[in-house]
PDB file of C-alpha atoms in Angstrom:
ATOM      1  CA  ALA A   1     -16.051 -59.122  10.913  1.00  0.00           C
ATOM      2  CA  LEU A   2     -17.911 -55.898  11.819  1.00  0.00           C
ATOM      3  CA  ALA A   3     -15.709 -55.080  14.689  1.00  0.00           C
ATOM      4  CA  ALA A   4     -12.670 -55.610  12.280  1.00  0.00           C
ATOM      5  CA  ASP A   5     -14.285 -53.302   9.684  1.00  0.00           C
ATOM      6  CA  ARG A   6     -14.852 -50.658  12.256  1.00  0.00           C
ATOM      7  CA  LYS A   7     -11.192 -50.872  13.361  1.00  0.00           C
ATOM      8  CA  ARG A   8      -9.989 -50.591   9.628  1.00  0.00           C
ATOM      9  CA  LEU A   9     -12.332 -47.605   9.060  1.00  0.00           C
ATOM     10  CA  ALA A  10     -11.097 -45.905  12.287  1.00  0.00           C
ATOM     11  CA  GLN A  11      -7.474 -46.447  11.259  1.00  0.00           C
ATOM     12  CA  GLY A  12      -8.215 -45.237   7.680  1.00  0.00           C
ATOM     13  CA  LEU A  13      -9.912 -42.119   9.208  1.00  0.00           C
ATOM     14  CA  ALA A  14      -6.954 -41.598  11.497  1.00  0.00           C
ATOM     15  CA  VAL A  15      -4.340 -41.666   8.522  1.00  0.00           C
ATOM     16  CA  VAL A  16      -6.829 -39.198   6.611  1.00  0.00           C
ATOM     17  CA  GLY A  17      -6.759 -36.984   9.571  1.00  0.00           C
ATOM     18  CA  VAL A  18      -2.816 -36.933   9.813  1.00  0.00           C
ATOM     19  CA  VAL A  19      -2.491 -36.401   6.035  1.00  0.00           C
ATOM     20  CA  ALA A  20      -5.015 -33.507   6.225  1.00  0.00           C
ATOM     21  CA  ALA A  21      -3.254 -31.896   9.136  1.00  0.00           C
ATOM     22  CA  LEU A  22       0.165 -32.271   7.458  1.00  0.00           C
ATOM     23  CA  ALA A  23      -1.277 -30.698   4.373  1.00  0.00           C
ATOM     24  CA  GLY A  24      -2.709 -27.952   6.363  1.00  0.00           C
ATOM     25  CA  LEU A  25       0.655 -27.152   7.993  1.00  0.00           C
ATOM     26  CA  THR A  26       2.256 -27.104   4.632  1.00  0.00           C
ATOM     27  CA  LEU A  27      -0.181 -24.572   3.324  1.00  0.00           C
ATOM     28  CA  THR A  28      -0.123 -22.525   6.438  1.00  0.00           C
ATOM     29  CA  ARG A  29       3.775 -22.396   6.322  1.00  0.00           C
ATOM     30  CA  GLN A  30       3.544 -21.210   2.666  1.00  0.00           C
ATOM     31  CA  GLN A  31       0.908 -18.462   3.479  1.00  0.00           C
ATOM     32  CA  THR A  32       3.014 -17.280   6.473  1.00  0.00           C
ATOM     33  CA  ARG A  33       5.758 -16.386   3.874  1.00  0.00           C
ATOM     34  CA  VAL A  34       3.063 -14.267   2.031  1.00  0.00           C
ATOM     35  CA  TRP A  35       1.693 -12.762   5.057  1.00  0.00           C
ATOM     36  CA  LYS A  36       5.013 -12.120   6.788  1.00  0.00           C
ATOM     37  CA  ASN A  37       4.744  -8.335   6.664  1.00  0.00           C
ATOM     38  CA  THR A  38       2.766  -5.768   4.836  1.00  0.00           C
ATOM     39  CA  GLU A  39       5.351  -5.282   2.099  1.00  0.00           C
ATOM     40  CA  SER A  40       5.440  -9.051   1.220  1.00  0.00           C
ATOM     41  CA  LEU A  41       1.632  -9.176   1.274  1.00  0.00           C
ATOM     42  CA  CYS A  42       1.410  -6.240  -1.000  1.00  0.00           C
ATOM     43  CA  ARG A  43       3.921  -7.566  -3.314  1.00  0.00           C
ATOM     44  CA  HIS A  44       2.115 -10.998  -3.445  1.00  0.00           C
ATOM     45  CA  ALA A  45      -1.238  -9.063  -4.131  1.00  0.00           C
ATOM     46  CA  ILE A  46       0.411  -7.177  -7.128  1.00  0.00           C
ATOM     47  CA  ALA A  47       1.942 -10.358  -8.504  1.00  0.00           C
ATOM     48  CA  VAL A  48      -1.444 -12.051  -8.495  1.00  0.00           C
ATOM     49  CA  ILE A  49      -3.435  -8.967  -9.638  1.00  0.00           C
ATOM     50  CA  PRO A  50      -1.048  -6.317 -11.154  1.00  0.00           C
ATOM     51  CA  SER A  51      -3.820  -3.783 -11.385  1.00  0.00           C
ATOM     52  CA  ASN A  52      -4.545  -3.851  -7.592  1.00  0.00           C
ATOM     53  CA  TYR A  53      -4.398  -0.132  -6.875  1.00  0.00           C
ATOM     54  CA  LEU A  54      -4.958  -0.654  -3.241  1.00  0.00           C
ATOM     55  CA  ALA A  55      -1.896  -2.983  -2.900  1.00  0.00           C
ATOM     56  CA  HIS A  56       0.295  -0.420  -4.892  1.00  0.00           C
ATOM     57  CA  ASP A  57      -0.805   2.391  -2.708  1.00  0.00           C
ATOM     58  CA  MET A  58      -0.381   0.379   0.625  1.00  0.00           C
ATOM     59  CA  LEU A  59       3.019  -0.829  -0.701  1.00  0.00           C
ATOM     60  CA  GLY A  60       3.943   2.822  -1.291  1.00  0.00           C
ATOM     61  CA  ALA A  61       2.900   3.733   2.226  1.00  0.00           C
ATOM     62  CA  THR A  62       4.855   0.870   3.654  1.00  0.00           C
ATOM     63  CA  LEU A  63       7.990   1.733   1.754  1.00  0.00           C
ATOM     64  CA  GLU A  64       7.485   5.406   2.827  1.00  0.00           C
ATOM     65  CA  LYS A  65       7.742   4.482   6.367  1.00  0.00           C
ATOM     66  CA  GLN A  66      10.893   2.517   5.627  1.00  0.00           C
ATOM     67  CA  GLY A  67      12.523   5.681   4.034  1.00  0.00           C
ATOM     68  CA  ARG A  68      12.463   4.169   0.631  1.00  0.00           C
ATOM     69  CA  GLN A  69      11.184   7.330  -1.036  1.00  0.00           C
ATOM     70  CA  ALA A  70      11.925   6.494  -4.689  1.00  0.00           C
ATOM     71  CA  GLU A  71      10.148   3.220  -4.436  1.00  0.00           C
ATOM     72  CA  ALA A  72       7.087   4.539  -2.624  1.00  0.00           C
ATOM     73  CA  LEU A  73       6.649   7.387  -4.993  1.00  0.00           C
ATOM     74  CA  ARG A  74       6.667   4.834  -7.943  1.00  0.00           C
ATOM     75  CA  GLU A  75       3.906   2.686  -6.300  1.00  0.00           C
ATOM     76  CA  HIS A  76       1.720   5.721  -5.518  1.00  0.00           C
ATOM     77  CA  LEU A  77       1.980   6.752  -8.992  1.00  0.00           C
ATOM     78  CA  ARG A  78       1.200   3.359 -10.228  1.00  0.00           C
ATOM     79  CA  ALA A  79      -1.886   3.308  -7.951  1.00  0.00           C
ATOM     80  CA  LEU A  80      -3.018   6.579  -9.432  1.00  0.00           C
ATOM     81  CA  GLU A  81      -2.379   5.291 -13.096  1.00  0.00           C
ATOM     82  CA  ILE A  82      -4.766   2.406 -12.362  1.00  0.00           C
ATOM     83  CA  LYS A  83      -7.322   4.567 -10.605  1.00  0.00           C
ATOM     84  CA  PRO A  84      -6.812   8.264 -10.955  1.00  0.00           C
ATOM     85  CA  ASN A  85      -9.432   9.173  -8.437  1.00  0.00           C
ATOM     86  CA  HIS A  86      -8.051   7.099  -5.582  1.00  0.00           C
ATOM     87  CA  ALA A  87      -8.119   9.483  -2.705  1.00  0.00           C
ATOM     88  CA  ASP A  88      -5.591   7.534  -0.374  1.00  0.00           C
ATOM     89  CA  ALA A  89      -2.903   7.585  -3.196  1.00  0.00           C
ATOM     90  CA  HIS A  90      -3.309  11.247  -3.689  1.00  0.00           C
ATOM     91  CA  TYR A  91      -2.855  11.942   0.036  1.00  0.00           C
ATOM     92  CA  HIS A  92       0.063   9.525   0.358  1.00  0.00           C
ATOM     93  CA  LEU A  93       1.662  10.847  -2.726  1.00  0.00           C
ATOM     94  CA  GLY A  94       1.294  14.515  -1.344  1.00  0.00           C
ATOM     95  CA  ILE A  95       3.014  13.347   1.833  1.00  0.00           C
ATOM     96  CA  ALA A  96       5.811  11.559  -0.049  1.00  0.00           C
ATOM     97  CA  TYR A  97       6.419  14.686  -2.249  1.00  0.00           C
ATOM     98  CA  ILE A  98       6.699  16.710   0.936  1.00  0.00           C
ATOM     99  CA  ARG A  99       9.037  14.288   2.583  1.00  0.00           C
ATOM    100  CA  LYS A 100      11.313  14.041  -0.547  1.00  0.00           C
ATOM    101  CA  ALA A 101      11.372  17.883  -0.648  1.00  0.00           C
ATOM    102  CA  GLN A 102      12.788  17.959   2.817  1.00  0.00           C
ATOM    103  CA  PHE A 103      15.903  16.296   1.649  1.00  0.00           C
ATOM    104  CA  SER A 104      16.178  17.969  -1.799  1.00  0.00           C
ATOM    105  CA  ARG A 105      18.192  20.708  -3.248  1.00  0.00           C
ATOM    106  CA  ILE A 106      16.518  24.236  -3.226  1.00  0.00           C
ATOM    107  CA  GLU A 107      15.825  24.088  -7.154  1.00  0.00           C
ATOM    108  CA  GLU A 108      14.025  20.636  -6.869  1.00  0.00           C
ATOM    109  CA  LYS A 109      12.261  21.492  -3.566  1.00  0.00           C
ATOM    110  CA  ARG A 110       9.803  24.007  -5.090  1.00  0.00           C
ATOM    111  CA  ALA A 111       8.716  21.664  -7.778  1.00  0.00           C
ATOM    112  CA  LEU A 112       8.165  18.759  -5.364  1.00  0.00           C
ATOM    113  CA  LEU A 113       6.163  21.128  -3.042  1.00  0.00           C
ATOM    114  CA  GLN A 114       4.100  22.152  -6.017  1.00  0.00           C
ATOM    115  CA  LEU A 115       3.368  18.468  -6.806  1.00  0.00           C
ATOM    116  CA  ALA A 116       2.358  17.872  -3.192  1.00  0.00           C
ATOM    117  CA  LEU A 117      -0.050  20.789  -3.407  1.00  0.00           C
ATOM    118  CA  GLU A 118      -1.642  19.388  -6.387  1.00  0.00           C
ATOM    119  CA  GLN A 119      -2.126  15.946  -4.741  1.00  0.00           C
ATOM    120  CA  PHE A 120      -3.869  17.509  -1.899  1.00  0.00           C
ATOM    121  CA  ARG A 121      -6.184  19.549  -3.991  1.00  0.00           C
ATOM    122  CA  LEU A 122      -7.047  16.304  -5.848  1.00  0.00           C
ATOM    123  CA  LEU A 123      -7.867  14.789  -2.610  1.00  0.00           C
ATOM    124  CA  GLN A 124     -10.261  17.489  -1.826  1.00  0.00           C
ATOM    125  CA  GLN A 125     -11.812  17.175  -5.473  1.00  0.00           C
ATOM    126  CA  TYR A 126     -12.333  13.401  -5.318  1.00  0.00           C
ATOM    127  CA  ALA A 127     -13.168  12.838  -1.747  1.00  0.00           C
ATOM    128  CA  PRO A 128     -14.591  16.074  -0.232  1.00  0.00           C
ATOM    129  CA  LYS A 129     -15.802  14.087   2.810  1.00  0.00           C
ATOM    130  CA  ASP A 130     -12.757  12.284   3.563  1.00  0.00           C
ATOM    131  CA  PRO A 131     -11.611  12.900   7.071  1.00  0.00           C
ATOM    132  CA  ARG A 132      -8.110  13.833   5.796  1.00  0.00           C
ATOM    133  CA  VAL A 133      -9.492  16.942   4.038  1.00  0.00           C
ATOM    134  CA  PRO A 134      -9.043  19.349   6.854  1.00  0.00           C
ATOM    135  CA  VAL A 135      -5.504  18.327   7.036  1.00  0.00           C
ATOM    136  CA  ALA A 136      -4.982  18.511   3.330  1.00  0.00           C
ATOM    137  CA  ALA A 137      -6.493  22.100   3.587  1.00  0.00           C
ATOM    138  CA  GLN A 138      -3.865  23.081   6.211  1.00  0.00           C
ATOM    139  CA  ASN A 139      -1.205  21.473   4.016  1.00  0.00           C
ATOM    140  CA  ILE A 140      -2.420  23.526   1.045  1.00  0.00           C
ATOM    141  CA  GLU A 141      -2.241  26.659   2.909  1.00  0.00           C
ATOM    142  CA  ALA A 142       1.254  26.032   4.129  1.00  0.00           C
ATOM    143  CA  LEU A 143       2.338  24.932   0.777  1.00  0.00           C
ATOM    144  CA  GLU A 144       0.964  27.735  -1.102  1.00  0.00           C
ATOM    145  CA  MET A 145       3.136  30.182   1.000  1.00  0.00           C
ATOM    146  CA  GLN A 146       6.246  28.012   0.318  1.00  0.00           C
ATOM    147  CA  VAL A 147       5.958  27.733  -3.383  1.00  0.00           C
ATOM    148  CA  LYS A 148       5.238  31.424  -4.065  1.00  0.00           C
TER     149      LYS A 148
END
């Protein structure tokens, strides 16, 4: 009787193990869709917590790299609506304005470069020890000459 009980226990544990493994595979498959790439991860994070300024800024940087300028600008601006002193978003937004200015008409270019200039100044103000501050200072110097 003891041997039969042990055998049933072993079979029951094996079944539980298989069910747990299948459940784990299903969850892994679902998570893989979320973690597929940075864009999907950021969008998922924003869907779960809409006020996630880090996810908005990271999504903006990702979209910027894909050449999706208008979407990138919206995400950086959203990050700054949520957290106005977020240095990363100011830096990324400054870069995004410069890139947009490169493909803009003359009359719009100056305004975009002025917006970029403001973002780099805000980076200096909010995060004076940020390692990008020297680059921001160079950008400010170059932009000041272009917007005059």
